[in-house]
Amino acid sequence: MQVQNLASSDHWDRVKKELRNELGEDIFSNWFGRVKHEETVGDSVRLSVPTRFLKNWIQNNYEKKLIGLWKRELDDINRVELTVRGALRPRQISPAQQPKAITARRISGRAAPFDIAPQFGSSASSASIPCLADTGEEAASEFLSGAALNPKLTFDAFAEGASNSLACAAIRQMAAGHEGTLGMLYMHSTTGIGKTHLLQAAATEARKAGRRVAYLSAEFFMYHLVPALRTPAFPVLRQAMKSIDLLLVDDLQFLHGKQAHEEFGKTLEMLMDAPSQIIMAADRAPEELGTLSIKVMQRIQTGEVVSIQSTDYALRHEILRKRIASARRTHPAFTVPDEVADYIARYVISSARDLEGALNRLFAHNQLTKQPVTMNLAEKTLHDLVRIGEPRSIKVEEIQQVVCKHFSVTKADLLSSCRARTLVRPRQIAMYIAKVVTGRSLPEIGRRFGNRDHTTVLHAVRKIEDMVSKDEALAQEVELLKRLINT
């Protein structure tokens, strides 16, 4: 049996590798980072997880995928069993108590996702209370534990540059808990620029400083905390929330549903009154989310909103330098010539995630073939990642910023309903450029300009097209703005 399970551990390593490749590092770390292989017996594989919530989530969302991946390794596998590590045996509940517990479970719409957390413990007087009444302790424990952290995502491993220095400085101060720092910070950027890295680094640093931290994704909030509202767990959970020093919420764009929004708003109010610090991240500006309630938006706007811009050449080079240095700590023979690093930094421009992917490919090739990394190898291996001669993706917000600066108007004025001539012309030019250089649809551009109708955008585009064909000075001015935007 021991030999079989040792072999199965190798199978589990390969299953995890496939999961990581299919789901991506972030999702894999959140949901499978703490899953352990216990044993393989007959046609069944037993895996263990630290919490009941994680067990329910994996069963509901990934059970079929797990069985499929295991069957690739062992044809006989037909079942994957998930257990909770260290779970207590169910208490003996008297007949008088049992109906109450069953009713509470039915209200939740599914089996209660919480067990008892040993770190909170129970008083002697609570020994006769039904098991479900104690589930608030597990809920509180899971909230305080939050989503799994990647130990590699630290401040030391983060590459700082002009595009992210403000966000990085603010988050470092908030993680340290310095007096007088921000109470709330909202940061946004496109995917793969470093938001999750900064949040996880802040969580790790704050915990080292002895602070009470909760790091969770919007999905974790929705599928973990909101269901607890329908169980007796909630009073204990609510009390635990009040002890938080720093709350970090990632991928806020995935928060949806009226109840989730209402509860998130209440949580923000409670934590700000505690007082606590809150850092949130999303892939777009708060006014562009569209799904957040007015109350949540008001809370966000009382804090600081920071945008992380796309990486420039210098920052991409610094990211590579740090990743190469990290690889060399475990594999000293691995080297990347300067010309190859320069090639990657110049032409792998989509995201920091792609930079790491490019370096990982070269590293894997070097380790498997024992061949040195060369320019020829880089060009062959990274052809699908490089963007030689391709225009970079331009955001509507960048256009608005350049136009506002050029015409000395504020963004609020540009998006307002004011029809003053000094605002109408810059607004129409900005809409025209957005249509020409971004390829976005008219309705989408209209939403970015104060939720205007697509016919308004169409009128602006046609108006400026007609004017630049007749007015040479205006045509030159528009071309200047395009060059400034592309710089």
PDB file of C-alpha atoms in Angstrom, residues 53-153:
ATOM      1  CA  PHE A  53     -15.663  25.697   2.304  1.00  0.00           C
ATOM      2  CA  LEU A  54     -12.735  24.682   0.104  1.00  0.00           C
ATOM      3  CA  LYS A  55     -14.049  21.122  -0.026  1.00  0.00           C
ATOM      4  CA  ASN A  56     -17.509  22.257  -1.168  1.00  0.00           C
ATOM      5  CA  TRP A  57     -16.102  24.683  -3.721  1.00  0.00           C
ATOM      6  CA  ILE A  58     -13.806  22.126  -5.358  1.00  0.00           C
ATOM      7  CA  GLN A  59     -16.559  19.484  -5.379  1.00  0.00           C
ATOM      8  CA  ASN A  60     -19.039  21.866  -7.005  1.00  0.00           C
ATOM      9  CA  ASN A  61     -16.660  23.338  -9.580  1.00  0.00           C
ATOM     10  CA  TYR A  62     -13.742  20.992 -10.267  1.00  0.00           C
ATOM     11  CA  GLU A  63     -14.750  17.432  -9.337  1.00  0.00           C
ATOM     12  CA  LYS A  64     -15.268  16.271 -12.948  1.00  0.00           C
ATOM     13  CA  LYS A  65     -12.018  17.894 -14.050  1.00  0.00           C
ATOM     14  CA  LEU A  66     -10.134  16.182 -11.215  1.00  0.00           C
ATOM     15  CA  ILE A  67     -11.574  12.780 -12.085  1.00  0.00           C
ATOM     16  CA  GLY A  68     -10.712  13.291 -15.761  1.00  0.00           C
ATOM     17  CA  LEU A  69      -7.111  14.259 -14.981  1.00  0.00           C
ATOM     18  CA  TRP A  70      -6.691  11.335 -12.580  1.00  0.00           C
ATOM     19  CA  LYS A  71      -8.058   8.893 -15.181  1.00  0.00           C
ATOM     20  CA  ARG A  72      -5.269  10.007 -17.517  1.00  0.00           C
ATOM     21  CA  GLU A  73      -2.859   8.785 -14.872  1.00  0.00           C
ATOM     22  CA  LEU A  74      -4.763   5.711 -13.647  1.00  0.00           C
ATOM     23  CA  ASP A  75      -7.513   4.205 -15.812  1.00  0.00           C
ATOM     24  CA  ASP A  76      -9.272   2.600 -12.839  1.00  0.00           C
ATOM     25  CA  ILE A  77     -10.004   5.888 -11.034  1.00  0.00           C
ATOM     26  CA  ASN A  78     -13.726   6.719 -10.990  1.00  0.00           C
ATOM     27  CA  ARG A  79     -14.057   8.780  -7.821  1.00  0.00           C
ATOM     28  CA  VAL A  80     -12.242  11.618  -6.069  1.00  0.00           C
ATOM     29  CA  GLU A  81     -13.079  11.944  -2.382  1.00  0.00           C
ATOM     30  CA  LEU A  82     -12.390  15.219  -0.570  1.00  0.00           C
ATOM     31  CA  THR A  83     -11.988  15.328   3.198  1.00  0.00           C
ATOM     32  CA  VAL A  84     -11.335  18.145   5.643  1.00  0.00           C
ATOM     33  CA  ARG A  85      -8.041  17.811   7.495  1.00  0.00           C
ATOM     34  CA  GLY A  86      -8.485  17.684  11.250  1.00  0.00           C
ATOM     35  CA  ALA A  87     -12.273  17.853  11.031  1.00  0.00           C
ATOM     36  CA  LEU A  88     -13.988  16.973  14.288  1.00  0.00           C
ATOM     37  CA  ARG A  89     -16.420  14.084  14.431  1.00  0.00           C
ATOM     38  CA  PRO A  90     -20.067  15.217  14.424  1.00  0.00           C
ATOM     39  CA  ARG A  91     -21.391  15.805  17.900  1.00  0.00           C
ATOM     40  CA  GLN A  92     -24.208  13.718  19.288  1.00  0.00           C
ATOM     41  CA  ILE A  93     -27.274  15.879  18.879  1.00  0.00           C
ATOM     42  CA  SER A  94     -30.397  15.138  20.860  1.00  0.00           C
ATOM     43  CA  PRO A  95     -33.713  14.588  19.038  1.00  0.00           C
ATOM     44  CA  ALA A  96     -34.967  17.888  20.457  1.00  0.00           C
ATOM     45  CA  GLN A  97     -32.070  19.760  18.909  1.00  0.00           C
ATOM     46  CA  GLN A  98     -31.960  18.009  15.546  1.00  0.00           C
ATOM     47  CA  PRO A  99     -34.910  19.675  13.720  1.00  0.00           C
ATOM     48  CA  LYS A 100     -33.496  23.148  14.414  1.00  0.00           C
ATOM     49  CA  ALA A 101     -30.143  22.251  12.899  1.00  0.00           C
ATOM     50  CA  ILE A 102     -31.748  20.642   9.831  1.00  0.00           C
ATOM     51  CA  THR A 103     -33.945  23.702   9.262  1.00  0.00           C
ATOM     52  CA  ALA A 104     -30.943  26.010   9.373  1.00  0.00           C
ATOM     53  CA  ARG A 105     -29.152  23.919   6.763  1.00  0.00           C
ATOM     54  CA  ARG A 106     -32.152  24.017   4.466  1.00  0.00           C
ATOM     55  CA  ILE A 107     -32.345  27.796   4.706  1.00  0.00           C
ATOM     56  CA  SER A 108     -28.785  28.007   3.408  1.00  0.00           C
ATOM     57  CA  GLY A 109     -29.728  26.025   0.306  1.00  0.00           C
ATOM     58  CA  ARG A 110     -26.804  23.622   0.768  1.00  0.00           C
ATOM     59  CA  ALA A 111     -24.822  21.855   3.428  1.00  0.00           C
ATOM     60  CA  ALA A 112     -23.330  24.325   5.892  1.00  0.00           C
ATOM     61  CA  PRO A 113     -19.806  25.094   4.568  1.00  0.00           C
ATOM     62  CA  PHE A 114     -18.171  25.593   7.957  1.00  0.00           C
ATOM     63  CA  ASP A 115     -16.594  23.373  10.609  1.00  0.00           C
ATOM     64  CA  ILE A 116     -15.195  24.320  13.988  1.00  0.00           C
ATOM     65  CA  ALA A 117     -11.888  26.180  13.889  1.00  0.00           C
ATOM     66  CA  PRO A 118      -9.473  25.014  16.596  1.00  0.00           C
ATOM     67  CA  GLN A 119      -7.870  28.465  16.912  1.00  0.00           C
ATOM     68  CA  PHE A 120     -11.068  30.013  18.255  1.00  0.00           C
ATOM     69  CA  GLY A 121     -12.140  27.146  20.518  1.00  0.00           C
ATOM     70  CA  SER A 122     -15.465  26.736  22.337  1.00  0.00           C
ATOM     71  CA  SER A 123     -16.393  27.515  25.893  1.00  0.00           C
ATOM     72  CA  ALA A 124     -17.487  24.699  28.186  1.00  0.00           C
ATOM     73  CA  SER A 125     -20.995  26.134  28.356  1.00  0.00           C
ATOM     74  CA  SER A 126     -21.480  25.653  24.631  1.00  0.00           C
ATOM     75  CA  ALA A 127     -20.991  21.866  24.681  1.00  0.00           C
ATOM     76  CA  SER A 128     -24.709  21.170  24.425  1.00  0.00           C
ATOM     77  CA  ILE A 129     -25.356  23.635  21.568  1.00  0.00           C
ATOM     78  CA  PRO A 130     -25.999  22.055  18.122  1.00  0.00           C
ATOM     79  CA  CYS A 131     -22.923  21.795  15.904  1.00  0.00           C
ATOM     80  CA  LEU A 132     -24.300  24.268  13.379  1.00  0.00           C
ATOM     81  CA  ALA A 133     -24.461  27.020  15.992  1.00  0.00           C
ATOM     82  CA  ASP A 134     -20.684  26.803  16.312  1.00  0.00           C
ATOM     83  CA  THR A 135     -20.022  27.095  12.602  1.00  0.00           C
ATOM     84  CA  GLY A 136     -19.442  30.834  12.995  1.00  0.00           C
ATOM     85  CA  GLU A 137     -16.051  30.039  14.498  1.00  0.00           C
ATOM     86  CA  GLU A 138     -14.975  28.190  11.347  1.00  0.00           C
ATOM     87  CA  ALA A 139     -16.469  30.927   9.174  1.00  0.00           C
ATOM     88  CA  ALA A 140     -14.515  33.532  11.123  1.00  0.00           C
ATOM     89  CA  SER A 141     -11.345  31.455  10.876  1.00  0.00           C
ATOM     90  CA  GLU A 142     -11.703  31.084   7.105  1.00  0.00           C
ATOM     91  CA  PHE A 143     -12.394  34.792   6.691  1.00  0.00           C
ATOM     92  CA  LEU A 144      -9.267  35.684   8.645  1.00  0.00           C
ATOM     93  CA  SER A 145      -7.244  33.080   6.715  1.00  0.00           C
ATOM     94  CA  GLY A 146      -8.640  34.278   3.380  1.00  0.00           C
ATOM     95  CA  ALA A 147      -7.484  32.983   0.012  1.00  0.00           C
ATOM     96  CA  ALA A 148      -4.131  31.209  -0.244  1.00  0.00           C
ATOM     97  CA  LEU A 149      -1.043  33.404  -0.620  1.00  0.00           C
ATOM     98  CA  ASN A 150       1.783  32.678  -3.026  1.00  0.00           C
ATOM     99  CA  PRO A 151       4.988  32.924  -0.942  1.00  0.00           C
ATOM    100  CA  LYS A 152       6.909  34.143  -4.006  1.00  0.00           C
ATOM    101  CA  LEU A 153       4.807  37.316  -4.313  1.00  0.00           C
TER     102      LEU A 153
END
